[in-house]
């Protein structure tokens, strides 16, 4: 056996191994592409199917559906404004409460807390994220709502009652309760993601600030939070996405009244809640069409919010991206 | 007297790991002192003890005395934040704040100290950048992110950032280890310029660099200061066998 023959047989083995691998590559690429395409197909099919089912409502109300507030199944007059309003306001309220809380907890866990205490607290935070939403709803009805009715709302009405936000009779259930429940539900998400973002900030950044004579808080502010800004916005938007689509807990505490009311004490209704509450009663094509159109609207609102979020992340993330190149 | 830095009985730990043992030395004012030694010998820990940066790491501990201008940094009641404001530090990897413009990077220390007057800031930033030999290269793009500069410029930006608060002492932890030879030469030139006004302590891996820029050199090994003296003598006529082995390249 000469070396030439040996090298020939070796090279032919390499070639055939390459050919085998090429085949595997093609299969893998085909599977991955198929998976991606099937997702796009699925979403398209969903939109087409829903648009088809919503057609009676499109025909009957046109654009009026978006800005009228009458929701009368008996007269078959439908307008979605109270639901859009309820979804946006309850989610916004949730963000106002949850962002400072969630970011604060994340800063504590990533920057300030003694090392030994971090894992148990992180675990607890993740545990809250795992509680089913119906449990939050139950707690909302039996604990949160009476507490709001008996203590918080009278106090708010007495102190801040000059604002239209805090006027009217204290029902307990209503927009405020929904916002608070949603806030509690999204805090763990905001905390968990923000914590990861903060931990990913390189230590050299902290040292740069400390070396200049920054205090702990100043270091967090100028080196850590600014560096992680785009990731933190992402964390908040993840929370917002969840708040917009949350159904069960909100349905149980928001009061389910299709009205646009400025006061946070008043009952409201959200898009997800009305779909969950009324789909069994929707016997006519028009009623069902109106509910499905609300579903499409909810989908559109989520897409718009996510698109805005992306733009925001890009616009603030520009500076950081340049470094990493 | 009482100028420069006087270190006595300095010990440092990470948890139970004793990384610096009984260090004592006198660092001359307005001169460059180099610290050399193999990786893990404690030289970085040593200079991080000179501005109380060592204790930032959880479980890190220090004992001993460091007198700067006669005042002990480790006396009870001394605020480490104040210490770090007076003693500038430049790190191994250039670490400008990427979300801030070049201007804001240099102004960061002054803003932390509460300076808001735009004219004063403009002045101080120009002075610091000129001092760091960077003004001509960046004066037209002060509003660009500090991270858009080249590696060597970023490191000089960090030096300018440290200079802006007009420290008395400048600590440099292997400032050139991530730079190419040309950028390194610029920083070395800058160091020779800065020593007219500042006390400089530089940790370096590069013995030629220590020989080029410093008046005094300390050789660290396994957490101990093996030898400290005039740079030329330490390199040409080391007293300790271990120093000789290290500088002739027998280990490390």
Coordinates of C-alpha atoms in Angstrom, one line a residue:
Chain A
X1 CA 0.0 0.0 0.0
X2 CA 1.6 3.2 -1.1
X3 CA 1.1 6.5 0.5
X4 CA -0.4 7.9 -2.7
X5 CA -3.1 5.2 -2.6
X6 CA -3.7 5.8 1.0
X7 CA -4.1 9.5 0.5
X8 CA -6.4 8.9 -2.4
X9 CA -8.7 6.6 -0.4
X10 CA -8.6 9.2 2.4
X11 CA -9.6 12.0 0.1
X12 CA -12.4 10.0 -1.4
X13 CA -13.6 9.2 2.1
X14 CA -13.6 13.0 2.9
X15 CA -15.5 13.7 -0.4
X16 CA -18.2 11.1 0.4
X17 CA -18.4 12.4 4.0
X18 CA -18.9 15.9 2.6
X19 CA -21.6 14.7 0.2
X20 CA -23.4 13.1 3.2
X21 CA -23.1 16.3 5.1
X22 CA -24.3 18.3 2.2
X23 CA -27.4 16.2 2.1
X24 CA -28.0 16.7 5.9
X25 CA -27.5 20.5 5.4
X26 CA -30.1 20.6 2.7
X27 CA -32.6 18.7 4.9
X28 CA -31.9 20.9 7.8
X29 CA -32.3 24.1 5.7
X30 CA -35.6 22.7 4.2
X31 CA -37.0 21.9 7.7
X32 CA -36.1 25.3 9.1
X33 CA -37.5 27.1 6.1
X34 CA -40.7 25.0 6.3
X35 CA -41.1 25.8 10.0
X36 CA -40.7 29.6 9.3
X37 CA -43.1 29.5 6.4
X38 CA -45.7 27.6 8.2
X39 CA -45.8 30.2 11.0
X40 CA -46.4 33.0 8.4
X41 CA -49.1 30.8 6.7
X42 CA -50.7 30.2 10.1
X43 CA -51.0 33.9 10.9
X44 CA -52.2 34.8 7.5
X45 CA -54.8 32.1 7.6
X46 CA -56.0 33.3 11.0
X47 CA -56.3 36.9 9.8
X48 CA -58.2 35.8 6.6
X49 CA -60.5 33.5 8.6
X50 CA -61.3 36.2 11.2
X51 CA -61.8 38.9 8.6
X52 CA -64.2 36.6 6.8
X53 CA -66.2 36.0 9.9
X54 CA -66.2 39.7 10.8
X55 CA -67.5 40.6 7.4
X56 CA -71.2 41.2 8.6
X57 CA -69.9 43.7 11.2
X58 CA -67.6 45.4 8.6
X59 CA -70.6 45.8 6.3
X60 CA -73.0 47.0 8.9
X61 CA -70.8 49.5 10.8
X62 CA -67.7 50.3 8.7
X63 CA -65.3 52.7 10.4
X64 CA -68.1 53.7 12.9
X65 CA -67.3 50.5 14.7
X66 CA -64.1 52.1 16.0
X67 CA -65.4 55.3 17.5
X68 CA -69.0 54.6 18.7
X69 CA -69.7 53.4 22.2
X70 CA -73.1 51.7 21.9
X71 CA -73.0 48.0 22.6
X72 CA -76.5 46.8 22.3
X73 CA -76.9 43.1 21.3
X74 CA -80.7 43.3 21.4
X75 CA -80.8 46.2 18.8
X76 CA -77.7 44.7 17.1
X77 CA -75.9 48.0 17.3
X78 CA -72.2 47.6 18.1
X79 CA -69.4 50.0 18.7
X80 CA -65.9 49.0 20.1
X81 CA -64.7 52.3 21.6
X82 CA -65.3 51.4 25.3
X83 CA -63.4 48.1 24.9
X84 CA -60.4 49.7 23.1
X85 CA -60.4 52.4 25.7
X86 CA -60.6 49.9 28.6
X87 CA -57.8 47.8 27.3
X88 CA -55.5 50.8 26.7
X89 CA -56.3 52.6 30.0
X90 CA -56.0 49.5 32.2
X91 CA -52.7 48.5 30.5
X92 CA -51.3 52.0 30.8
X93 CA -52.4 52.2 34.5
X94 CA -50.7 48.8 35.0
X95 CA -47.4 50.2 33.5
X96 CA -47.5 53.3 35.6
X97 CA -47.6 51.1 38.7
X98 CA -45.5 48.2 37.6
X99 CA -42.5 50.0 35.9
X100 CA -41.1 51.8 38.9
X101 CA -41.8 48.7 41.1
X102 CA -40.3 46.2 38.6
X103 CA -37.3 48.3 37.7
X104 CA -36.6 49.0 41.3
X105 CA -36.7 45.4 42.2
X106 CA -34.4 44.5 39.3
X107 CA -31.9 47.2 40.4
X108 CA -32.0 45.9 43.9
X109 CA -31.4 42.3 42.7
X110 CA -28.7 43.1 40.2
X111 CA -26.8 45.9 41.9
X112 CA -27.5 46.4 45.6
X113 CA -28.7 43.2 47.4
X114 CA -26.2 41.1 49.3
X115 CA -25.1 38.2 47.1
X116 CA -26.6 35.5 49.3
X117 CA -30.1 37.0 49.2
X118 CA -30.3 37.3 45.4
X119 CA -31.2 33.7 44.4
X120 CA -34.1 33.3 46.9
X121 CA -35.7 36.6 45.9
X122 CA -35.2 35.9 42.2
X123 CA -36.9 32.6 42.8
X124 CA -39.9 34.2 44.5
X125 CA -40.3 36.8 41.7
X126 CA -40.4 34.0 39.2
X127 CA -42.9 32.1 41.4
X128 CA -45.3 35.1 41.2
X129 CA -45.0 35.0 37.4
X130 CA -46.2 31.4 37.5
X131 CA -49.4 32.0 39.4
X132 CA -52.4 31.4 37.1
X133 CA -54.3 34.5 36.2
X134 CA -57.6 33.2 37.5
X135 CA -56.1 33.0 41.0
X136 CA -55.1 36.7 40.7
X137 CA -58.7 37.4 39.6
X138 CA -60.1 35.6 42.6
X139 CA -57.8 37.5 45.0
X140 CA -58.8 40.7 43.2
X141 CA -62.5 40.1 43.8
X142 CA -62.4 39.0 47.4
X143 CA -59.4 40.9 48.8
X144 CA -58.4 43.8 46.5
X145 CA -61.8 45.1 45.5
X146 CA -63.2 45.4 49.1
X147 CA -60.0 47.0 50.2
X148 CA -60.2 49.5 47.4
X149 CA -63.9 50.2 48.1
X150 CA -63.5 50.6 51.8
X151 CA -60.2 52.3 52.2
X152 CA -58.2 53.3 49.1
X153 CA -60.9 54.9 46.9
X154 CA -62.5 57.0 49.7
X155 CA -59.1 58.2 50.7
X156 CA -58.1 59.0 47.1
X157 CA -61.5 60.7 46.5
X158 CA -61.0 62.8 49.6
X159 CA -57.4 63.9 48.8
X160 CA -57.2 63.9 45.0
X161 CA -61.0 64.2 44.3
X162 CA -60.5 67.4 42.4
X163 CA -59.0 65.4 39.5
X164 CA -61.6 63.8 37.3
X165 CA -59.6 60.5 37.6
X166 CA -60.7 60.1 41.2
X167 CA -64.3 61.1 41.2
X168 CA -67.5 59.1 41.5
X169 CA -68.8 56.4 43.9
X170 CA -66.2 53.8 45.1
X171 CA -67.4 50.5 43.6
X172 CA -64.2 48.6 44.3
X173 CA -64.3 46.7 41.1
X174 CA -63.5 48.9 38.1
X175 CA -60.6 50.3 36.1
X176 CA -58.4 50.9 39.1
X177 CA -58.7 47.3 40.3
X178 CA -58.0 46.1 36.8
X179 CA -54.9 48.3 36.6
X180 CA -53.6 47.1 40.0
X181 CA -54.2 43.4 39.2
X182 CA -52.5 43.8 35.9
X183 CA -49.6 45.6 37.5
X184 CA -49.1 42.8 40.0
X185 CA -49.2 40.3 37.2
X186 CA -46.6 42.0 35.0
X187 CA -44.1 43.1 37.7
X188 CA -42.4 39.7 37.8
X189 CA -41.9 39.8 34.0
X190 CA -40.4 43.3 34.1
X191 CA -38.2 42.4 37.1
X192 CA -36.9 39.2 35.6
X193 CA -36.0 40.6 32.2
X194 CA -34.6 43.9 33.6
X195 CA -32.5 41.9 36.0
X196 CA -31.0 40.0 33.1
X197 CA -30.4 43.2 31.2
X198 CA -28.6 44.8 34.2
X199 CA -26.5 41.7 34.8
X200 CA -25.3 41.9 31.2
X201 CA -23.9 45.4 31.6
X202 CA -20.1 44.9 31.7
X203 CA -18.3 45.5 35.0
X204 CA -15.9 47.8 33.3
X205 CA -18.7 50.3 32.9
X206 CA -19.4 50.2 36.7
X207 CA -15.7 50.6 37.4
X208 CA -15.5 53.6 35.0
X209 CA -18.2 55.4 37.0
X210 CA -16.9 54.3 40.5
X211 CA -13.4 55.4 39.5
X212 CA -14.7 58.9 38.7
X213 CA -16.1 59.1 42.2
X214 CA -19.7 58.2 41.6
X215 CA -21.8 56.9 44.4
X216 CA -23.6 53.6 44.1
X217 CA -26.8 55.3 42.8
X218 CA -24.9 57.5 40.4
X219 CA -23.0 54.5 39.1
X220 CA -26.3 52.8 38.5
X221 CA -27.8 55.8 36.8
X222 CA -24.9 56.9 34.5
X223 CA -23.2 53.6 33.8
X224 CA -25.7 50.8 34.3
X225 CA -29.2 52.1 33.4
X226 CA -28.1 54.1 30.4
X227 CA -26.1 51.2 29.0
X228 CA -29.0 48.9 29.4
X229 CA -31.7 51.4 28.3
X230 CA -32.9 49.6 25.1
X231 CA -33.0 46.2 27.0
X232 CA -35.0 47.8 29.8
X233 CA -37.5 49.3 27.4
X234 CA -37.8 45.8 25.9
X235 CA -38.6 44.5 29.4
X236 CA -41.3 47.1 29.9
X237 CA -42.9 46.3 26.5
X238 CA -42.9 42.7 27.3
X239 CA -45.0 43.5 30.3
X240 CA -47.2 45.8 28.3
X241 CA -47.8 43.0 25.7
X242 CA -49.0 40.7 28.5
X243 CA -51.2 43.4 30.0
X244 CA -52.9 44.1 26.7
X245 CA -53.9 40.5 26.2
X246 CA -54.7 39.5 29.7
X247 CA -58.2 38.2 29.9
X248 CA -59.3 36.2 33.0
X249 CA -58.1 38.3 35.9
X250 CA -59.2 41.6 34.3
X251 CA -62.6 40.2 33.4
X252 CA -63.1 39.3 37.1
X253 CA -62.3 42.7 38.5
X254 CA -63.0 45.4 35.9
X255 CA -66.8 45.5 36.3
X256 CA -67.6 44.7 32.7
X257 CA -69.6 47.7 31.8
X258 CA -69.1 49.0 28.2
X259 CA -68.7 52.7 29.0
X260 CA -66.0 55.3 28.4
X261 CA -65.5 56.9 31.8
X262 CA -62.7 59.2 32.8
X263 CA -62.8 58.2 36.5
X264 CA -60.6 55.2 37.4
X265 CA -63.2 54.3 40.0
X266 CA -65.8 53.5 37.3
X267 CA -66.3 50.1 35.9
X268 CA -65.0 49.4 32.4
X269 CA -64.6 46.7 29.9
X270 CA -61.7 45.4 27.8
X271 CA -61.5 43.8 24.4
X272 CA -60.3 40.5 25.7
X273 CA -63.0 40.4 28.4
X274 CA -65.9 41.1 26.1
X275 CA -64.8 38.3 23.8
X276 CA -64.5 35.9 26.7
X277 CA -67.8 36.9 28.3
X278 CA -70.1 37.1 25.2
X279 CA -68.9 34.6 22.6
X280 CA -71.4 32.0 23.9
X281 CA -74.3 34.4 23.6
X282 CA -73.4 35.6 20.1
X283 CA -76.1 33.8 18.2
X284 CA -76.5 36.1 15.2
X285 CA -73.9 36.5 12.5
X286 CA -73.7 40.2 13.2
X287 CA -73.1 39.8 16.9
X288 CA -70.5 37.2 16.3
X289 CA -69.0 39.3 13.6
X290 CA -68.7 42.3 16.0
X291 CA -66.9 40.1 18.6
X292 CA -64.5 38.8 16.0
X293 CA -63.8 42.3 14.7
X294 CA -62.9 43.2 18.3
X295 CA -60.5 40.2 18.2
X296 CA -58.9 41.6 15.0
X297 CA -58.7 45.0 16.7
X298 CA -57.0 43.6 19.7
X299 CA -54.5 41.9 17.3
X300 CA -54.0 45.2 15.5
X301 CA -53.4 47.1 18.8
X302 CA -50.9 44.6 19.9
X303 CA -49.0 44.8 16.6
X304 CA -49.0 48.6 16.6
X305 CA -47.8 48.7 20.2
X306 CA -45.0 46.2 19.4
X307 CA -44.0 48.1 16.3
X308 CA -43.8 51.3 18.2
X309 CA -41.8 49.5 20.8
X310 CA -39.3 48.3 18.2
X311 CA -38.9 51.8 16.9
X312 CA -38.3 53.1 20.4
X313 CA -35.7 50.4 21.1
X314 CA -33.9 51.1 17.8
X315 CA -33.9 54.8 18.3
X316 CA -32.3 54.6 21.8
X317 CA -30.2 51.6 21.0
X318 CA -28.3 53.3 18.2
X319 CA -25.5 54.6 20.3
X320 CA -24.9 51.3 22.0
X321 CA -24.8 49.4 18.8
X322 CA -22.0 51.5 17.5
X323 CA -19.7 50.4 20.3
X324 CA -20.2 46.8 19.8
X325 CA -19.0 46.9 16.2
Chain B
X1 CA 7.5 66.1 53.0
X2 CA 4.2 64.2 53.1
X3 CA 3.9 64.5 49.3
X4 CA 3.4 61.5 47.1
X5 CA 2.0 58.2 48.4
X6 CA 3.2 56.3 51.4
X7 CA 2.0 52.7 51.7
X8 CA 2.5 50.8 55.0
X9 CA 1.6 47.2 55.9
X10 CA -0.9 46.9 53.2
X11 CA -2.7 43.5 53.0
X12 CA -5.6 42.6 50.8
X13 CA -7.9 39.6 50.5
X14 CA -10.5 38.2 48.2
X15 CA -12.6 36.1 50.7
X16 CA -10.0 34.0 52.3
X17 CA -7.4 34.4 49.6
X18 CA -4.6 36.5 50.8
X19 CA -3.5 38.4 47.6
X20 CA -1.3 41.2 49.0
X21 CA 1.1 40.6 51.9
X22 CA 2.6 43.4 54.0
X23 CA 3.3 45.8 51.1
X24 CA 5.3 48.9 52.1
X25 CA 6.7 51.5 49.7
X26 CA 7.0 55.2 49.0
X27 CA 5.7 56.6 45.7
X28 CA 7.4 59.9 44.7
X29 CA 5.2 62.9 43.8
X30 CA 5.1 64.1 40.2
X31 CA 6.9 61.1 38.9
X32 CA 6.0 57.8 37.3
X33 CA 6.1 54.6 39.3
X34 CA 5.8 51.4 37.4
X35 CA 4.5 48.1 39.0
X36 CA 5.6 45.0 37.1
X37 CA 5.1 41.3 37.8
X38 CA 3.6 38.1 36.3
X39 CA -0.1 37.6 36.0
X40 CA -1.8 37.1 39.3
X41 CA 1.0 38.6 41.3
X42 CA -1.3 41.2 42.9
X43 CA -0.2 44.2 41.0
X44 CA -3.6 45.2 39.8
X45 CA -5.0 44.6 43.3
X46 CA -2.3 46.9 44.6
X47 CA -3.2 49.9 42.6
X48 CA -6.9 49.3 43.2
X49 CA -6.1 49.6 46.9
X50 CA -4.7 53.1 46.2
X51 CA -8.1 54.6 45.4
X52 CA -10.2 52.1 47.4
X53 CA -11.5 50.3 44.3
X54 CA -10.5 46.9 45.7
X55 CA -13.3 46.9 48.2
X56 CA -15.9 47.3 45.4
X57 CA -15.7 43.5 44.8
X58 CA -18.0 41.6 47.2
X59 CA -15.9 39.8 49.9
X60 CA -12.8 41.8 49.2
X61 CA -11.0 43.2 52.2
X62 CA -8.1 45.5 52.9
X63 CA -6.0 46.3 55.9
X64 CA -3.1 48.7 56.4
X65 CA -2.3 52.4 55.7
X66 CA -2.1 54.4 52.5
X67 CA -1.1 58.0 53.0
X68 CA -1.8 60.4 50.1
X69 CA -0.6 63.9 50.8
X70 CA -0.3 62.8 54.4
X71 CA -3.9 61.7 54.8
X72 CA -4.7 58.0 55.4
X73 CA -7.2 56.7 52.8
X74 CA -8.2 53.9 55.1
X75 CA -8.8 56.0 58.2
X76 CA -12.2 55.5 59.7
X77 CA -14.7 58.0 58.4
X78 CA -13.0 58.5 55.1
X79 CA -15.6 58.3 52.2
X80 CA -14.3 56.1 49.4
X81 CA -16.3 58.2 46.9
X82 CA -14.3 61.3 47.9
X83 CA -11.1 59.4 47.6
X84 CA -11.9 58.3 44.1
X85 CA -12.7 61.8 43.1
X86 CA -9.2 62.9 43.9
X87 CA -7.4 59.9 42.5
X88 CA -8.1 59.2 38.9
X89 CA -8.0 55.8 37.4
X90 CA -7.6 54.4 33.9
X91 CA -8.4 50.8 33.2
X92 CA -7.0 48.0 31.1
X93 CA -9.8 48.2 28.6
X94 CA -10.9 51.6 27.4
X95 CA -14.4 52.0 29.0
X96 CA -16.0 55.2 27.7
X97 CA -19.7 55.4 28.4
X98 CA -21.2 54.3 25.1
X99 CA -24.4 56.2 25.5
X100 CA -22.7 59.5 26.1
X101 CA -21.0 61.8 23.6
X102 CA -17.3 62.4 23.7
X103 CA -18.0 65.7 25.4
X104 CA -20.3 64.2 28.0
X105 CA -17.8 61.4 28.8
X106 CA -15.1 64.0 29.7
X107 CA -17.6 66.1 31.6
X108 CA -19.0 63.1 33.5
X109 CA -16.8 63.5 36.5
X110 CA -17.5 67.3 36.8
X111 CA -21.2 66.7 36.5
X112 CA -21.0 64.1 39.2
X113 CA -19.4 66.7 41.4
X114 CA -22.4 69.0 40.7
X115 CA -20.9 71.3 38.1
X116 CA -23.7 72.6 35.8
X117 CA -22.3 75.8 34.3
X118 CA -21.9 75.2 30.6
X119 CA -19.0 77.6 30.1
X120 CA -17.0 76.0 32.9
X121 CA -17.7 72.6 31.5
X122 CA -16.7 73.6 28.0
X123 CA -13.5 75.0 29.3
X124 CA -12.7 72.0 31.5
X125 CA -13.4 69.5 28.7
X126 CA -11.2 71.4 26.2
X127 CA -8.4 71.6 28.8
X128 CA -8.7 67.9 29.7
X129 CA -8.8 66.8 26.0
X130 CA -5.8 69.0 25.2
X131 CA -4.0 67.6 28.2
X132 CA -4.7 64.1 27.0
X133 CA -3.5 65.0 23.4
X134 CA -6.9 64.3 21.9
X135 CA -8.4 67.7 21.4
X136 CA -7.2 68.1 17.8
X137 CA -8.5 64.7 16.8
X138 CA -12.0 65.0 18.4
X139 CA -12.8 68.7 18.5
X140 CA -15.1 68.4 15.5
X141 CA -17.0 65.4 16.8
X142 CA -17.5 66.1 20.4
X143 CA -21.2 65.2 20.0
X144 CA -20.4 61.7 18.6
X145 CA -20.6 58.8 21.0
X146 CA -17.3 58.2 22.8
X147 CA -17.3 54.7 21.5
X148 CA -17.1 55.7 17.9
X149 CA -13.4 56.6 18.4
X150 CA -10.6 54.2 17.7
X151 CA -9.2 52.0 20.5
X152 CA -6.3 54.3 21.2
X153 CA -8.5 57.4 21.1
X154 CA -11.0 55.8 23.4
X155 CA -8.2 55.1 26.0
X156 CA -7.1 58.8 25.7
X157 CA -10.7 59.8 26.1
X158 CA -10.8 57.8 29.3
X159 CA -7.6 59.6 30.4
X160 CA -9.2 62.9 29.6
X161 CA -12.2 61.9 31.6
X162 CA -10.0 61.2 34.6
X163 CA -8.0 64.4 34.1
X164 CA -11.1 66.6 33.9
X165 CA -11.6 66.6 37.6
X166 CA -8.0 67.6 38.1
X167 CA -6.8 64.7 40.3
X168 CA -3.5 64.8 42.1
X169 CA -2.8 61.1 41.4
X170 CA -3.5 59.0 38.3
X171 CA -3.6 55.2 38.5
X172 CA -3.2 53.3 35.3
X173 CA -4.0 49.6 35.2
X174 CA -2.2 48.2 32.1
X175 CA -3.6 51.1 30.0
X176 CA -1.9 49.9 26.8
X177 CA -2.5 46.2 26.9
X178 CA -5.3 46.3 24.4
X179 CA -3.6 48.8 22.1
X180 CA -1.4 48.6 19.0
X181 CA 2.2 49.9 19.1
X182 CA 1.5 53.3 17.6
X183 CA -1.4 53.9 20.0
X184 CA 0.8 52.6 22.8
X185 CA 3.6 55.1 21.9
X186 CA 1.1 58.0 22.0
X187 CA -0.1 57.0 25.5
X188 CA 3.5 56.7 26.7
X189 CA 4.3 60.1 25.3
X190 CA 1.3 61.4 27.2
X191 CA 2.4 59.8 30.4
X192 CA 5.7 61.5 30.2
X193 CA 3.9 64.8 29.6
X194 CA 1.4 64.2 32.5
X195 CA 4.1 63.5 35.1
X196 CA 5.0 67.2 35.2
X197 CA 1.7 67.8 37.1
X198 CA 0.7 64.4 38.4
X199 CA 1.8 61.5 40.5
X200 CA 1.4 58.5 38.2
X201 CA 1.3 54.8 39.2
X202 CA 1.2 52.5 36.2
X203 CA 0.8 48.7 36.2
X204 CA 2.3 47.1 33.2
X205 CA 2.9 43.7 31.7
X206 CA 5.5 45.2 29.4
X207 CA 8.9 45.6 31.0
X208 CA 10.2 47.8 28.2
X209 CA 7.3 50.1 28.9
X210 CA 8.2 50.3 32.5
X211 CA 11.8 51.0 31.6
X212 CA 10.7 53.7 29.1
X213 CA 8.3 55.7 31.2
X214 CA 9.0 55.3 34.9
X215 CA 11.5 56.6 37.4
X216 CA 10.8 53.9 40.0
X217 CA 9.7 50.3 39.6
X218 CA 8.3 47.8 42.0
X219 CA 8.4 44.1 41.2
X220 CA 5.5 42.0 42.6
X221 CA 5.5 38.2 42.9
X222 CA 2.8 36.1 44.6
X223 CA 1.4 39.0 46.5
X224 CA 4.7 40.3 47.8
X225 CA 6.8 43.3 46.9
X226 CA 10.1 41.6 46.0
X227 CA 12.0 44.7 45.0
X228 CA 11.4 48.4 44.7
X229 CA 13.8 51.0 43.5
X230 CA 15.1 53.3 40.8
X231 CA 13.9 51.8 37.5
X232 CA 17.3 51.8 35.8
X233 CA 19.0 50.0 38.7
X234 CA 16.2 47.5 39.0
X235 CA 16.5 46.5 35.4
X236 CA 20.4 46.7 35.1
X237 CA 21.4 45.5 38.5
X238 CA 18.6 43.8 40.4
X239 CA 19.3 42.9 44.0
X240 CA 17.0 40.0 44.2
X241 CA 17.5 36.7 42.3
X242 CA 13.8 36.5 41.5
X243 CA 13.7 40.0 40.0
X244 CA 16.7 39.0 37.8
X245 CA 14.9 35.8 36.7
X246 CA 11.8 37.7 35.8
X247 CA 13.4 40.6 33.9
X248 CA 15.7 38.2 32.0
X249 CA 12.6 36.3 30.9
X250 CA 13.2 33.1 32.9
X251 CA 9.6 33.0 34.0
X252 CA 6.4 34.9 33.8

